[in-house]
XYZ file of C-alpha atoms in Angstrom:
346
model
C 12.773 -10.700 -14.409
C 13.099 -8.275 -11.736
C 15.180 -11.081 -9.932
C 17.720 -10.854 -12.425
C 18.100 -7.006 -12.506
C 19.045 -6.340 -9.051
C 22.171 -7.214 -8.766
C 23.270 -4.404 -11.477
C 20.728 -2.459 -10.111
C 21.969 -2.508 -6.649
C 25.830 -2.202 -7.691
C 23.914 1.110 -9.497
C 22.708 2.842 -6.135
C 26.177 1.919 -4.243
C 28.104 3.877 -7.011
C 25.809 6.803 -6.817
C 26.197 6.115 -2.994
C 22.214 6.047 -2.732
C 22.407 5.034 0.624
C 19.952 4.398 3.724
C 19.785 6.986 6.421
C 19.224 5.648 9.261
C 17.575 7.456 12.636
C 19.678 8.642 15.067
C 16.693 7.519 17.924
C 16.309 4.290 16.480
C 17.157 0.818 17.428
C 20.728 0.109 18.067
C 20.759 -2.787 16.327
C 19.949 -0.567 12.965
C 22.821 0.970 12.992
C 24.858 -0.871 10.584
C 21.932 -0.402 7.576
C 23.039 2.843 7.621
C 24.698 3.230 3.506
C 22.265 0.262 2.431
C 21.234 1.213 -1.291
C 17.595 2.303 -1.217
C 15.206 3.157 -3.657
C 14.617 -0.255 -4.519
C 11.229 0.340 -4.981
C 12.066 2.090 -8.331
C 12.920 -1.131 -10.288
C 9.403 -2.585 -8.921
C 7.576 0.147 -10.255
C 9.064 0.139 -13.701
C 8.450 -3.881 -14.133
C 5.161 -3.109 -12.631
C 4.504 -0.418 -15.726
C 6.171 -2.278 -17.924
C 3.407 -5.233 -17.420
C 0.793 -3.573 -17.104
C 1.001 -1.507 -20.051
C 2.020 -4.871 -21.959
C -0.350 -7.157 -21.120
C -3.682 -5.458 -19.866
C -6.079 -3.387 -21.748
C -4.013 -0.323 -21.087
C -7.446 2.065 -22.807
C -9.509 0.832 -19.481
C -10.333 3.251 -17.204
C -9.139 1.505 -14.135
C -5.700 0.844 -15.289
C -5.227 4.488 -16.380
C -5.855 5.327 -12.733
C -4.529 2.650 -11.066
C -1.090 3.639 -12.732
C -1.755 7.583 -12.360
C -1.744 7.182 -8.768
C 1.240 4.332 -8.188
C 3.485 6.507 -10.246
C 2.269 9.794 -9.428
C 2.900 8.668 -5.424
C 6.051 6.759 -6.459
C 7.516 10.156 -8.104
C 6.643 11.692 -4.633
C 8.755 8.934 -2.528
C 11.324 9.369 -5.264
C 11.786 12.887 -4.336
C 11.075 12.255 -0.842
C 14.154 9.729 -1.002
C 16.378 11.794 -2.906
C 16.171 14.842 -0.251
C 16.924 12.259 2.636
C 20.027 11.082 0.564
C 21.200 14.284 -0.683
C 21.296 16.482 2.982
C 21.574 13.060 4.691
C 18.576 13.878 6.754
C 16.242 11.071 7.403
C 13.065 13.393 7.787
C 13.416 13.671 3.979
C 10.612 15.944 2.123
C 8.275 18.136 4.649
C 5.057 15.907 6.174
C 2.811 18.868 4.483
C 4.036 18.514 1.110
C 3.990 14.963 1.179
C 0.474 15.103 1.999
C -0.316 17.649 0.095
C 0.684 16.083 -3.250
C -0.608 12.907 -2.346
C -4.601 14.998 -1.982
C -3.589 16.225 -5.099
C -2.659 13.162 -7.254
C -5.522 11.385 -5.514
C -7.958 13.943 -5.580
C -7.359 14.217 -9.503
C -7.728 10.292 -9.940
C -10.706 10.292 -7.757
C -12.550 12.823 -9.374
C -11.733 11.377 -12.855
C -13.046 7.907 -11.503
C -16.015 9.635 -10.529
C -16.896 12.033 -14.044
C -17.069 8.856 -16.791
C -17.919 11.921 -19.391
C -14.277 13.178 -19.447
C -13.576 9.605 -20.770
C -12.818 9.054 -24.230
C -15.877 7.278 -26.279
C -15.575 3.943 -26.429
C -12.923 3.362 -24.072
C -13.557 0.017 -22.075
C -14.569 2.218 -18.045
C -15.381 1.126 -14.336
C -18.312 2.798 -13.021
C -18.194 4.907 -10.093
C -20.365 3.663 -7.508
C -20.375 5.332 -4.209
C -22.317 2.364 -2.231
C -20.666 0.549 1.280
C -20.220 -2.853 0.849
C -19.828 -4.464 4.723
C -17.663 -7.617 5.354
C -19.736 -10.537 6.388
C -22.652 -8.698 4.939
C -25.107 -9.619 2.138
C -25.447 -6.578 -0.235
C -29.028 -7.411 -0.749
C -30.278 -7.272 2.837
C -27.901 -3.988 3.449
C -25.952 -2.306 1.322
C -26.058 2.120 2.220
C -25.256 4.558 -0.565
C -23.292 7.621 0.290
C -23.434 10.817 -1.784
C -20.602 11.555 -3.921
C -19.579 14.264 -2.421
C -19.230 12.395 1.410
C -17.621 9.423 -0.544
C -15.246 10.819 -2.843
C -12.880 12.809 0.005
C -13.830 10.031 2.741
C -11.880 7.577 0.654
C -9.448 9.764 -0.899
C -8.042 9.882 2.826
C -8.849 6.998 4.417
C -8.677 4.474 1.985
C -5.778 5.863 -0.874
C -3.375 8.870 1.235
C -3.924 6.637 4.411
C -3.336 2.871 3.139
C -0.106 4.691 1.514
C 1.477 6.538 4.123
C 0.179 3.121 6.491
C 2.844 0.869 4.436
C 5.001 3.431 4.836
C 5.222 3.355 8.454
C 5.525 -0.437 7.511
C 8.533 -0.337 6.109
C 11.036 -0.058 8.925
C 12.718 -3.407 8.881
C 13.933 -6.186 6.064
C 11.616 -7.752 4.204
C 8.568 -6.145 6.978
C 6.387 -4.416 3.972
C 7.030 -6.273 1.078
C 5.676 -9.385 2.783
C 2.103 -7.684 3.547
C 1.954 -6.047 0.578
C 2.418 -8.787 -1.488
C -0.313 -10.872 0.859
C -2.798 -8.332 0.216
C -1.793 -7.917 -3.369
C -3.015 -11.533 -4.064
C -5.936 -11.190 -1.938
C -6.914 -8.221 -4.286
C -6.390 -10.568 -7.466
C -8.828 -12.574 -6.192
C -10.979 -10.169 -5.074
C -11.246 -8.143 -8.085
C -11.470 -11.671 -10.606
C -14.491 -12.641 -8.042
C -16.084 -9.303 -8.568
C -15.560 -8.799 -11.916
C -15.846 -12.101 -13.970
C -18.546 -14.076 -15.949
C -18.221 -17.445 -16.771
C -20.388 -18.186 -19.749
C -23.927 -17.293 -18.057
C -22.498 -17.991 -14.733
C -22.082 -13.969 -12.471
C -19.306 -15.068 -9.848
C -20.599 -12.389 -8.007
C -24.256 -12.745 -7.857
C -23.263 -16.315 -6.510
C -20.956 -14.967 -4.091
C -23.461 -11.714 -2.896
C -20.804 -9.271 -3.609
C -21.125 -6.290 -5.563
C -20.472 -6.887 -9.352
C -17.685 -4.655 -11.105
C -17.569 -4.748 -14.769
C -14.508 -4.604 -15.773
C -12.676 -5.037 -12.592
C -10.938 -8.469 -13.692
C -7.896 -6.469 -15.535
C -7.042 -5.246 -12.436
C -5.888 -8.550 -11.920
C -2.808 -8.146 -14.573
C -1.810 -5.502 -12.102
C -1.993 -7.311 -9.221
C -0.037 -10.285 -11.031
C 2.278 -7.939 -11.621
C 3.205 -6.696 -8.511
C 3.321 -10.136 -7.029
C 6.330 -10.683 -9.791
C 8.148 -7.691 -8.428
C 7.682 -8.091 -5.208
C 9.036 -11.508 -5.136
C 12.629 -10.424 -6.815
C 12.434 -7.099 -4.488
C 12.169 -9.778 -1.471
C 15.160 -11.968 -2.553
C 17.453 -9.027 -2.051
C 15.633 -7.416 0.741
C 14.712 -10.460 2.530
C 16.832 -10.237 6.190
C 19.766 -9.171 5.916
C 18.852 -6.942 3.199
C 20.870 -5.723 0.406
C 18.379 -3.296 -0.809
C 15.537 -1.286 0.365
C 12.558 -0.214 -0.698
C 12.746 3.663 -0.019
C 9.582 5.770 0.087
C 9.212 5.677 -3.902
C 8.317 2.083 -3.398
C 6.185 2.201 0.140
C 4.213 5.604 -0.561
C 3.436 4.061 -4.585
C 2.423 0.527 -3.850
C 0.120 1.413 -0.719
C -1.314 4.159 -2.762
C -2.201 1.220 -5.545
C -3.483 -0.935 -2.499
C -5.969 1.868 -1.821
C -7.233 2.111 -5.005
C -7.751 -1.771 -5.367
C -9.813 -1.453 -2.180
C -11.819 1.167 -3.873
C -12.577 -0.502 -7.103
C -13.532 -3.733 -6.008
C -15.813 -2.163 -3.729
C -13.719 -3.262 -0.266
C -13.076 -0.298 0.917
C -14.384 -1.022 4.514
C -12.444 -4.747 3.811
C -9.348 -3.171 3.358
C -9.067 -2.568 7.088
C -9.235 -5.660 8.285
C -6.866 -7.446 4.951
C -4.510 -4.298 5.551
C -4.389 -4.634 9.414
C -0.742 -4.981 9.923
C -0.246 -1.545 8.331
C -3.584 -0.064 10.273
C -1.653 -1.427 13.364
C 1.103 0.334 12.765
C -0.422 3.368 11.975
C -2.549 3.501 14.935
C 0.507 2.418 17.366
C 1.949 5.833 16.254
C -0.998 7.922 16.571
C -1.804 6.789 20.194
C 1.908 7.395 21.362
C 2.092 10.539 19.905
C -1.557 11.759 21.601
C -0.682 10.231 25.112
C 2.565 11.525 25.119
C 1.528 15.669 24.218
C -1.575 14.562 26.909
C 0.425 13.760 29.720
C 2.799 16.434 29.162
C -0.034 19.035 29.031
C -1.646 17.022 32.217
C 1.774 16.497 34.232
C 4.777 18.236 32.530
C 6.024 15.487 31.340
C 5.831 12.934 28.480
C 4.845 9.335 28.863
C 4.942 6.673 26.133
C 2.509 3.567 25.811
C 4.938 1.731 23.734
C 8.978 1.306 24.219
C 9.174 2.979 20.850
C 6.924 3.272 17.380
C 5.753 2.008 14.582
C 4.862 -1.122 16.674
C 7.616 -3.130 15.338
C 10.386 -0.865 17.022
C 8.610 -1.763 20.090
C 8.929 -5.883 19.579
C 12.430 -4.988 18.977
C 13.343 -3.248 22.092
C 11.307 -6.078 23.870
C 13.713 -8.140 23.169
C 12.479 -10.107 19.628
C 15.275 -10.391 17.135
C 14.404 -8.942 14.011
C 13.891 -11.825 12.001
C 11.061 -12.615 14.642
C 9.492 -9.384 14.173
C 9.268 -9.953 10.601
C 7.943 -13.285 9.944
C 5.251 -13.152 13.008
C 3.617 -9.901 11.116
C 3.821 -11.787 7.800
C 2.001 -14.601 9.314
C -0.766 -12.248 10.865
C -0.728 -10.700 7.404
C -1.977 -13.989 5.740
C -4.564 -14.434 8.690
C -6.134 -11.178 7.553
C -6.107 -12.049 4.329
C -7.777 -15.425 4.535
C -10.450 -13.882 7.046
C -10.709 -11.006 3.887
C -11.234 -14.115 1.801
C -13.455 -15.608 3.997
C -15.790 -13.056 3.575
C -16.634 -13.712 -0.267
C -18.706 -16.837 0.692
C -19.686 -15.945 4.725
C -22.716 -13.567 4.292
């Protein structure tokens, strides 16, 4: 449906002249985004609601949170967006605050994942379980149990605030995030039917050694969901896009990536299925440390890469951008079948 509401949607955001700002440092070559409508991600969030409160059990648990956190992050990018568009400043809102309201949100969802009492009687619940599941690993030969209160803040930041702010790093070219996200999005579905389904008297869980999560199969009527969005977000954003995503998309639908991670027990998983984003991520943390080092060390800055995220740095190589895009996509999917892989190789 969402393929049908863009164009109105878009012709929306060019009235209101919600328009991309582009950085002055960046590529060349990005110039002439600069006035694309953005906030795209706001019509994926809404369909995304709009199903999920529809069609899933929308008094389970998981859902509640699931949503608390995509909106409640989404709401931040909104704002986030709106500040860039308003003072036509790419920086946007403050790093701090950012952060700070995404420890918040999280923190709130995390702790209500974690304290079933504060749930209404009755309600259909996930349990909180605070155990490490490893990739390639058979739960019943290892499977370590942290306490709550090493688990709970330990995957509030690396596995929620981190997996969000990692897409959106992501999200610097057409069609770059959406592609991943959706990838990941369907490995999830699978993931979370696999650990949360009984057929008759047959546990697909038990057979496949992985941890068993009552409950956790609604979460596939989210992930189904996003997959629907994200596929008429990519027909207008694919290269050379007429929309973008904005932080109200990235910041929401990374934070929802985390939370999948932590409810089908694949938290450690997640680094490996959301490697594109972890590369990114990490590509910006090592320029920024070896640049203040050998400025402290020699007075002045070096850089390991042309320019970051990673994907600025294919771009002044040389690779067109279309390249760029579809090579990551492709590693994307060879994460995600190695993720996949996993569920039987233990």
């Amino acid at each position: 449906r969402t393929l049908f509401l863009y164009p109105p949607f878009i012709r929306r955001l060019q009235i209101f002249k919600f328009g991309q700002e582009v950085r002055k440092d960046g590529p060349e070559s990005h110039f002439k985004k600069q006035g694309t409508p953005t906030m795209g991600g706001v019509l994926i969030l809404a369909a995304v609601f709009l199903s999920t409160v529809l069609w899933s059990d929308i008094r389970h648990k998981a859902v509640w949170l699931l949503l608390l956190v995509t909106i409640g992050y989404g709401c931040v990018g909104f704002y986030d967006d709106y500040k860039k568009i308003k003072f036509k400043n790419p920086a946007g809102l403050a790093g701090r605050w950012k952060l700070l309201w995404q420890f918040l949100i999280g923190g709130v969802a995390m702790t209500l994942l974690w304290q079933s009492s504060w749930w209404p009687q009755g309600w259909p619940t996930i349990a909180f379980d605070s155990s490490i599941n490893l990739p390639f690993v058979n739960i019943q030969l290892f499977n370590p149990v942290l306490v709550p209160w090493l688990y709970l803040p330990l995957a509030l930041v690396f596995v929620v605030v981190g997996t969000s702010n990692a897409v959106n790093l992501t999200d610097g070219l057409d069609g770059l995030a959406i592609g991943p996200i959706m990838v990941a999005t369907f490995t999830f579905l699978v993931l979370a039917y696999a650990a949360g389904t009984t057929l008759a008297d047959f546990n697909i869980a038990s057979y496949l050694r992985i941890t068993h999560v009552e409950g956790a199969a609604e979460l596939s009527i989210f992930c189904a969901a996003v997959l629907g969005a994200g596929i008429g977000f990519l027909w207008y954003n694919a290269y050379p896009a007429l929309v973008f995503m904005g932080d109200v998309g990235a910041l929401a639908l990374g934070g929802a990536l985390g939370m999948l991670a932590i409810f089908t027990k694949n938290e450690i998983l997640s680094a490996v299925l959301h490697g594109v984003f972890l590369a990114e991520t990490i590509s910006v943390m090592l320029q920024t440390t070896y640049f203040k080092w050998t400025k402290r060390r020699t007075g002045e800055g070096k850089r390991l890469f042309l320019m970051t995220p990673i994907h600025h740095h294919f771009e002044k190589l040389g690779w067109p951008e279309p390249r760029v895009i579809v090579r990551f996509w492709i590693v994307s999917v060879m994460l995600a079948l190695v993720a996949l892989a996993s569920l039987k190789l233990r």
